[in-house]
Amino acid sequence: MQEERRRTRGGLVLLVVAIVVVALNQRPAVVGVAPVLTDLRADTGLSSALAGLLTTLPVLCFGAFAPVAPRLARRIGLETAVAVSLLLLVAGIALRLLSPVWLLYGGSLVAGAAIAIANVLMPAYVKREFARPGAVMGAYSASLNVGAAAAAGLTVPIGLALGAGWRVALASWLVLALAAVVLWVPVAGVRGTRTAPDDAGSWSLLRRPLARQVTAFLGLQSVQFYSVAAWLPTLLADAGVPVGEGGLLLAASNVVGAVGALLAPAVAGRMRTQRPLVVAVLVAYVGGLTGLLVAPDSGTVVWVALFGLAQGSGFALALTLIVLRSATPLVAARLGGVAQCVGYLVAAAGPVVLGALHDATGDWGWPLGLLLVLLVPMGLVGWGASRDAVLDPDGALDEVLQAAPDEVRTAPRR
């Protein structure tokens, strides 16, 4: 009997709420930096490249600590590992309250490690707990965007309302992290290793094209998101958009992205191949980035909305492909760990490279042009990653269930 069938309807609702609240915490610690970047640099004297590193450091952690997540879950249990990640997130956000600049980076490192663990384990948890995970993955992915939108749009207003500086504004997200801890532990429970995923043989998955394509699609998609999330307010300010509107436009981007993130997994789960979704994501990216390149101060809302739709649906699709291309939750945990390790390490270069290109050229043409060029390999690997295939539990084949009946492809596996 599946886990979801042993829960009452009310228990399932609470579980989904707990998953959503955990997801809401997975982006504010990263995205909340961009709106206060001007004040932060004025206070600390950081260069554009070092400020970009502050935004990039958590993303580096997403990659560096992703392989740790399956091992931690195997030792202490999947639910307990998620609870530990939330406690680490609380600690990382709290460190940002302290004055030395190196503790600001230290807090970002701890928060990044915490988010890395949850990033890997939550999709595997959803696949294990729900027979048809598409809708729940949609709610999870949309909540990632809502959390990012809240951080982008509310961090500065919270600081102003409290009459405090950028440190307190960033640390205000501690409240949401504590709420996640309080909700997750009693609802999801704290279990041992009975159902925790194993990580044996994770890196061997990269011997096969399908795993490499999923990994590359996640990485290149994340390059787009984190690069623009780090610099959009600054880019718009340089184009003459009032500084106060930059954070709001970034928030609007993520709100639109939440709609795409909510719909993409549900639609993807009903398709044998997700290639039409990959094409739609690429078209939205081209429209948004081209608009920001050619006319950043005219039609800005349209360009930002197009980019938000692209990144929200694209990232949700990348996470959903990890689930759909995996035959079991165990494989999903392995693939998630490997894909997010490599993918986020690639993505981490984005904000730093864009900041360095801006410093070298004095404008945003080259950085945006680079992001447009990177859509070509993203489309190629996305085309392969979205084909009708799965990774089997033993790692022997890529296409075990190709053209298999829907009931076989969607049946839950333990």
XYZ file of N, CA and C in Angstrom, residues 47-232:
558
model
N 33.283 44.991 -5.019
C 33.226 45.214 -6.465
C 32.044 44.450 -7.055
N 31.771 44.688 -8.345
C 30.687 43.967 -9.009
C 30.938 42.464 -8.989
N 32.183 42.059 -9.246
C 32.502 40.634 -9.286
C 32.329 39.988 -7.908
N 32.803 40.675 -6.845
C 32.664 40.120 -5.502
C 31.213 40.117 -5.044
N 30.454 41.120 -5.464
C 29.031 41.127 -5.155
C 28.336 39.994 -5.884
N 28.739 39.742 -7.134
C 28.196 38.609 -7.871
C 28.541 37.287 -7.213
N 29.743 37.207 -6.627
C 30.139 35.998 -5.911
C 29.234 35.752 -4.708
N 28.802 36.822 -4.049
C 27.908 36.676 -2.900
C 26.598 36.015 -3.317
N 26.116 36.361 -4.499
C 24.909 35.745 -5.019
C 25.202 34.341 -5.538
N 26.406 34.142 -6.037
C 26.769 32.863 -6.647
C 27.122 31.799 -5.612
N 27.632 32.211 -4.463
C 28.105 31.251 -3.473
C 27.045 30.216 -3.084
N 25.797 30.620 -2.801
C 24.793 29.590 -2.502
C 24.584 28.630 -3.661
N 24.664 29.133 -4.907
C 24.478 28.262 -6.059
C 25.631 27.267 -6.169
N 26.852 27.723 -5.864
C 27.984 26.798 -5.791
C 27.720 25.698 -4.768
N 27.145 26.114 -3.642
C 26.813 25.144 -2.597
C 25.739 24.168 -3.068
N 24.787 24.675 -3.866
C 23.766 23.776 -4.410
C 24.436 22.614 -5.128
N 25.499 22.935 -5.884
C 26.200 21.883 -6.601
C 27.106 21.063 -5.709
N 27.887 21.733 -4.860
C 28.881 21.026 -4.053
C 28.253 20.075 -3.048
N 27.111 20.467 -2.484
C 26.500 19.665 -1.431
C 25.383 18.742 -1.927
N 25.024 18.842 -3.211
C 23.962 17.974 -3.720
C 24.267 16.487 -3.545
N 25.512 16.015 -3.813
C 25.780 14.585 -3.614
C 25.691 14.144 -2.154
N 25.783 15.098 -1.224
C 25.700 14.752 0.200
C 24.284 14.347 0.584
N 23.299 14.898 -0.121
C 21.905 14.714 0.282
C 21.460 13.251 0.307
N 21.682 12.455 -0.754
C 21.269 11.050 -0.680
C 21.976 10.280 0.431
N 23.253 10.599 0.659
C 23.993 9.912 1.728
C 23.421 10.264 3.100
N 23.102 11.543 3.297
C 22.528 11.966 4.565
C 21.178 11.302 4.789
N 20.367 11.242 3.734
C 19.058 10.600 3.856
C 19.187 9.112 4.166
N 20.202 8.476 3.592
C 20.402 7.052 3.860
C 20.769 6.814 5.322
N 21.512 7.749 5.914
C 21.968 7.583 7.294
C 20.896 7.912 8.323
N 20.134 8.996 8.089
C 19.217 9.465 9.130
C 17.758 9.465 8.707
N 17.484 9.111 7.467
C 16.110 9.117 6.993
C 15.815 10.350 6.168
N 14.969 10.185 5.153
C 14.698 11.260 4.217
C 14.040 12.449 4.911
N 12.998 12.185 5.700
C 12.297 13.270 6.382
C 13.205 13.998 7.365
N 14.003 13.248 8.096
C 14.913 13.853 9.068
C 15.970 14.703 8.373
N 16.442 14.240 7.214
C 17.432 15.004 6.464
C 16.860 16.346 6.017
N 15.605 16.362 5.607
C 14.971 17.626 5.231
C 14.875 18.540 6.452
N 14.519 17.985 7.611
C 14.444 18.788 8.840
C 15.811 19.383 9.181
N 16.873 18.600 9.020
C 18.225 19.105 9.273
C 18.552 20.252 8.325
N 18.131 20.110 7.074
C 18.400 21.182 6.103
C 17.713 22.479 6.504
N 16.523 22.386 7.058
C 15.808 23.587 7.498
C 16.506 24.250 8.681
N 17.025 23.444 9.599
C 17.761 24.004 10.729
C 19.046 24.696 10.268
N 19.722 24.092 9.291
C 20.918 24.731 8.733
C 20.560 26.048 8.042
N 19.414 26.074 7.375
C 18.978 27.300 6.721
C 18.750 28.413 7.746
N 18.133 28.071 8.858
C 17.933 29.036 9.940
C 19.280 29.600 10.389
N 20.263 28.721 10.579
C 21.583 29.155 11.035
C 22.256 30.061 9.998
N 22.150 29.693 8.723
C 22.790 30.482 7.676
C 22.210 31.884 7.556
N 20.893 31.984 7.630
C 20.256 33.303 7.556
C 20.636 34.149 8.769
N 20.689 33.522 9.942
C 21.020 34.247 11.164
C 22.438 34.820 11.118
N 23.369 34.114 10.484
C 24.744 34.590 10.397
C 24.854 35.929 9.665
N 23.907 36.201 8.788
C 23.954 37.443 8.018
C 23.691 38.681 8.874
N 23.214 38.464 10.078
C 22.986 39.589 10.984
C 24.290 40.152 11.546
N 25.340 39.345 11.496
C 26.606 39.740 12.115
C 27.424 40.612 11.178
N 28.243 41.471 11.757
C 28.882 42.548 11.002
C 30.013 42.153 10.060
N 30.988 41.344 10.438
C 32.108 41.112 9.524
C 31.631 40.596 8.166
N 32.230 41.089 7.101
C 31.815 40.695 5.755
C 31.982 39.204 5.532
N 33.020 38.610 6.108
C 33.247 37.188 5.872
C 32.117 36.342 6.449
N 31.431 36.832 7.502
C 30.291 36.095 8.025
C 29.083 36.194 7.099
N 29.028 37.267 6.315
C 27.981 37.369 5.297
C 28.168 36.257 4.269
N 29.406 36.043 3.863
C 29.703 34.945 2.946
C 29.510 33.587 3.633
N 29.895 33.509 4.928
C 29.706 32.258 5.662
C 28.236 31.888 5.784
N 27.402 32.882 6.062
C 25.972 32.614 6.133
C 25.412 32.155 4.805
N 25.903 32.741 3.722
C 25.459 32.327 2.391
C 25.883 30.891 2.100
N 27.075 30.522 2.575
C 27.557 29.150 2.363
C 26.687 28.148 3.109
N 26.394 28.432 4.381
C 25.578 27.514 5.179
C 24.168 27.417 4.604
N 23.593 28.555 4.230
C 22.257 28.551 3.647
C 22.246 27.782 2.327
N 23.291 27.951 1.528
C 23.374 27.221 0.266
C 23.454 25.722 0.470
N 24.230 25.287 1.460
C 24.313 23.856 1.762
C 22.964 23.309 2.193
N 22.252 24.077 3.009
C 20.928 23.651 3.476
C 19.957 23.493 2.320
N 19.947 24.480 1.432
C 19.026 24.438 0.298
C 19.392 23.296 -0.641
N 20.688 23.029 -0.793
C 21.130 21.932 -1.663
C 20.514 20.601 -1.232
N 20.492 20.360 0.063
C 19.939 19.100 0.582
C 18.464 18.992 0.252
N 17.714 20.063 0.520
C 16.278 20.034 0.229
C 16.008 19.967 -1.267
N 16.825 20.663 -2.065
C 16.657 20.632 -3.521
C 16.657 19.208 -4.060
N 17.567 18.393 -3.560
C 17.708 17.025 -4.050
C 16.624 16.115 -3.483
N 16.337 16.237 -2.205
C 15.480 15.262 -1.539
C 13.988 15.496 -1.742
N 13.562 16.737 -1.929
C 12.130 16.981 -2.037
C 11.488 16.328 -3.263
N 12.079 16.415 -4.481
C 11.468 15.691 -5.603
C 11.405 14.181 -5.376
N 12.458 13.604 -4.792
C 12.435 12.175 -4.492
C 11.353 11.857 -3.459
N 11.186 12.737 -2.477
C 10.153 12.546 -1.461
C 8.762 12.586 -2.095
N 8.545 13.546 -2.997
C 7.243 13.654 -3.666
C 6.979 12.413 -4.509
N 7.984 11.932 -5.223
C 7.807 10.727 -6.045
C 7.463 9.528 -5.176
N 8.070 9.448 -3.994
C 7.800 8.321 -3.096
C 6.408 8.380 -2.481
N 5.953 9.571 -2.120
C 4.719 9.715 -1.357
C 3.457 9.780 -2.202
N 3.574 10.137 -3.481
C 2.392 10.354 -4.299
C 2.445 9.493 -5.553
N 1.358 8.766 -5.795
C 1.297 7.871 -6.950
C 1.393 8.644 -8.260
N 0.764 9.825 -8.313
C 0.838 10.699 -9.490
C 1.422 12.035 -9.024
N 2.733 12.181 -9.147
C 3.395 13.327 -8.513
C 3.311 14.637 -9.278
N 2.746 14.649 -10.497
C 2.782 15.839 -11.332
C 2.212 17.073 -10.666
N 0.996 16.946 -10.095
C 0.347 18.116 -9.491
C 1.126 18.623 -8.279
N 1.639 17.713 -7.469
C 2.388 18.120 -6.286
C 3.720 18.741 -6.693
N 4.371 18.188 -7.722
C 5.589 18.806 -8.229
C 5.301 20.203 -8.771
N 4.100 20.376 -9.368
C 3.718 21.700 -9.832
C 3.593 22.685 -8.682
N 2.937 22.244 -7.594
C 2.802 23.110 -6.417
C 4.162 23.410 -5.814
N 5.032 22.404 -5.763
C 6.387 22.594 -5.225
C 7.167 23.585 -6.079
N 7.156 23.389 -7.399
C 7.913 24.259 -8.292
C 7.371 25.680 -8.267
N 6.040 25.818 -8.260
C 5.447 27.149 -8.204
C 5.831 27.861 -6.913
N 5.907 27.118 -5.833
C 6.258 27.713 -4.545
C 7.704 28.206 -4.533
N 8.578 27.537 -5.274
C 9.946 28.042 -5.420
C 9.928 29.444 -6.016
N 9.101 29.622 -7.040
C 8.999 30.931 -7.673
C 8.329 31.959 -6.780
N 7.303 31.540 -6.050
C 6.628 32.470 -5.141
C 7.599 32.936 -4.063
N 8.401 32.018 -3.538
C 9.404 32.397 -2.538
C 10.411 33.368 -3.104
N 10.845 33.117 -4.356
C 11.778 34.037 -5.003
C 11.132 35.397 -5.230
N 9.855 35.390 -5.658
C 9.148 36.653 -5.895
C 9.000 37.442 -4.605
N 8.662 36.751 -3.527
C 8.511 37.427 -2.238
C 9.822 38.061 -1.792
N 10.921 37.329 -1.959
C 12.227 37.865 -1.559
C 12.608 39.072 -2.408
N 12.329 38.987 -3.725
C 12.684 40.089 -4.613
C 11.855 41.337 -4.335
N 10.560 41.147 -4.068
C 9.673 42.287 -3.913
C 9.535 42.826 -2.515
N 9.819 41.998 -1.501
C 9.539 42.400 -0.127
C 10.763 42.674 0.733
N 11.930 42.236 0.301
C 13.119 42.405 1.148
C 13.372 43.878 1.472
N 13.381 44.728 0.461
C 13.616 46.165 0.697
C 12.472 46.792 1.502
N 11.191 46.565 1.135
C 10.100 47.132 1.944
C 10.116 46.677 3.401
N 10.487 45.424 3.645
C 10.572 44.947 5.032
C 11.635 45.739 5.790
N 12.790 45.931 5.145
C 13.845 46.713 5.788
C 13.406 48.136 6.085
N 12.696 48.747 5.137
C 12.207 50.115 5.342
C 11.158 50.164 6.448
N 10.267 49.178 6.461
C 9.214 49.151 7.480
C 9.800 48.987 8.878
N 10.890 48.218 8.965
C 11.532 48.013 10.262
C 12.498 49.133 10.614
N 12.710 50.054 9.669
C 13.667 51.124 9.899
C 15.075 50.610 10.070
N 15.385 49.510 9.366
C 16.679 48.851 9.529
C 17.424 48.833 8.200
N 18.654 48.384 8.223
C 19.480 48.309 7.030
C 19.287 47.002 6.290
N 20.182 46.782 5.316
C 20.051 45.624 4.456
C 20.295 44.315 5.201
N 21.116 44.327 6.279
C 21.355 43.087 7.024
C 20.073 42.564 7.663
N 19.351 43.445 8.327
C 18.097 43.037 8.968
C 17.070 42.635 7.913
N 17.072 43.346 6.782
C 16.144 42.996 5.706
C 16.386 41.568 5.223
N 17.656 41.197 5.025
C 17.972 39.831 4.605
C 17.631 38.818 5.695
N 17.906 39.182 6.939
C 17.674 38.256 8.058
C 16.191 38.080 8.366
N 15.329 38.938 7.828
C 13.897 38.832 8.115
C 13.301 37.522 7.613
N 13.965 36.898 6.643
C 13.458 35.626 6.116
C 13.683 34.473 7.082
N 14.320 34.760 8.184
C 14.463 33.778 9.259
C 13.097 33.310 9.774
N 12.125 34.204 9.791
C 10.784 33.871 10.290
C 10.168 32.759 9.452
N 10.294 32.869 8.131
C 9.728 31.852 7.246
C 10.429 30.505 7.420
N 11.746 30.531 7.610
C 12.496 29.291 7.810
C 12.087 28.601 9.110
N 11.903 29.382 10.167
C 11.456 28.804 11.435
C 10.052 28.203 11.304
N 9.186 28.866 10.539
C 7.837 28.344 10.321
C 7.890 26.995 9.604
N 8.818 26.849 8.671
C 8.962 25.583 7.958
C 9.382 24.459 8.898
N 10.310 24.748 9.804
C 10.735 23.741 10.786
C 9.559 23.308 11.643
N 8.814 24.283 12.151
C 7.685 23.997 13.043
C 6.627 23.152 12.333
N 6.422 23.377 11.038
C 5.397 22.645 10.299
C 5.887 21.289 9.820
N 7.124 21.213 9.309
C 7.617 19.983 8.691
C 7.731 18.832 9.685
N 8.294 19.080 10.845
C 8.579 17.987 11.781
C 7.320 17.241 12.215
N 6.249 17.908 12.669
C 5.069 17.150 13.078
C 4.268 16.576 11.916
N 4.302 17.204 10.758
C 3.479 16.737 9.639
C 4.156 15.610 8.876
N 5.406 15.815 8.456
C 6.111 14.781 7.703
C 6.676 13.705 8.616
N 6.935 14.077 9.879
C 7.502 13.113 10.815
C 9.011 13.062 10.717
N 9.611 12.371 11.656
C 11.055 12.153 11.668
C 11.269 10.649 11.708
N 11.806 10.110 10.652
C 11.936 8.657 10.531
C 13.389 8.263 10.381
N 13.611 6.974 10.556
C 14.936 6.434 10.343
C 15.170 6.140 8.879
N 15.955 5.139 8.599
C 16.400 4.887 7.228
C 15.539 3.877 6.497
N 14.376 3.538 7.023
C 13.578 2.464 6.424
C 13.271 2.705 4.945
N 12.920 3.931 4.602
C 12.545 4.219 3.225
C 13.455 5.258 2.583
N 14.581 5.535 3.218
C 15.462 6.580 2.674
C 16.164 6.090 1.419
N 16.420 6.963 0.454
C 17.082 6.556 -0.776
C 18.548 6.255 -0.563
N 19.049 5.310 -1.348
C 20.463 4.974 -1.358
C 21.127 5.780 -2.465
N 22.401 6.046 -2.319
C 23.086 6.831 -3.347
C 24.169 6.030 -4.054
N 24.197 4.724 -3.831
C 25.240 3.910 -4.433
C 25.169 4.015 -5.960
N 26.309 4.222 -6.573
C 26.365 4.247 -8.021
C 25.820 5.497 -8.667
N 25.645 6.579 -7.918
C 25.048 7.782 -8.485
C 25.847 8.306 -9.675
N 27.164 8.424 -9.517
C 27.956 9.037 -10.579
C 28.025 8.172 -11.824
N 27.771 6.886 -11.679
C 27.764 6.026 -12.866
C 26.628 6.367 -13.813
N 25.610 7.077 -13.321
C 24.512 7.480 -14.191
C 25.006 8.356 -15.342
N 26.064 9.125 -15.106
C 26.552 10.037 -16.128
C 27.222 9.319 -17.298
N 27.314 8.002 -17.217
C 27.828 7.256 -18.363
C 26.814 7.211 -19.494
N 25.576 7.520 -19.181
C 24.514 7.397 -20.182
C 24.006 8.756 -20.653
N 23.689 8.847 -21.929
C 23.293 10.137 -22.509
C 22.097 10.777 -21.810
N 21.099 9.990 -21.447
C 19.890 10.567 -20.868
C 20.195 11.331 -19.581
N 20.998 10.733 -18.705
C 21.355 11.398 -17.446
C 22.176 12.656 -17.718
N 23.083 12.579 -18.689
C 23.890 13.759 -19.023
C 23.016 14.875 -19.587
N 22.020 14.524 -20.373
C 21.142 15.532 -20.961
C 20.264 16.197 -19.901
N 19.725 15.417 -18.989
C 18.938 15.993 -17.894
C 19.803 16.932 -17.061
N 21.018 16.494 -16.776
C 21.950 17.305 -15.985
C 22.280 18.615 -16.685
N 22.608 18.551 -17.965
C 22.969 19.756 -18.703
C 21.782 20.699 -18.837
N 20.589 20.157 -19.049
C 19.403 21.015 -19.170
C 19.157 21.764 -17.864
N 19.264 21.065 -16.736
C 19.096 21.716 -15.446
C 20.153 22.808 -15.250
N 21.398 22.506 -15.597
C 22.476 23.465 -15.395
C 22.319 24.708 -16.250
N 22.042 24.539 -17.539
C 21.921 25.688 -18.431
C 20.674 26.507 -18.122
N 19.600 25.830 -17.710
C 18.405 26.550 -17.276
C 18.721 27.392 -16.033
N 19.484 26.826 -15.123
C 19.817 27.541 -13.888
C 20.769 28.699 -14.132
N 21.633 28.586 -15.147
C 22.487 29.716 -15.521
C 21.627 30.927 -15.852
N 20.573 30.702 -16.626
C 19.683 31.796 -17.001
C 19.047 32.423 -15.766
N 18.484 31.596 -14.907
C 17.747 32.119 -13.757
C 18.641 32.902 -12.801
N 19.737 32.292 -12.367
C 20.555 32.928 -11.338
C 21.322 34.126 -11.878
N 21.684 34.110 -13.153
C 22.369 35.261 -13.736
C 21.449 36.477 -13.751
N 20.231 36.287 -14.232
C 19.300 37.414 -14.327
C 18.789 37.814 -12.946
N 18.551 36.836 -12.067
C 18.096 37.167 -10.716
C 19.118 38.032 -9.988
N 20.398 37.786 -10.247
C 21.444 38.546 -9.568
C 21.548 39.978 -10.075
N 21.327 40.191 -11.373
C 21.662 41.477 -11.960
C 20.496 42.245 -12.563
N 19.292 41.675 -12.594
C 18.174 42.374 -13.239
C 17.910 43.756 -12.637
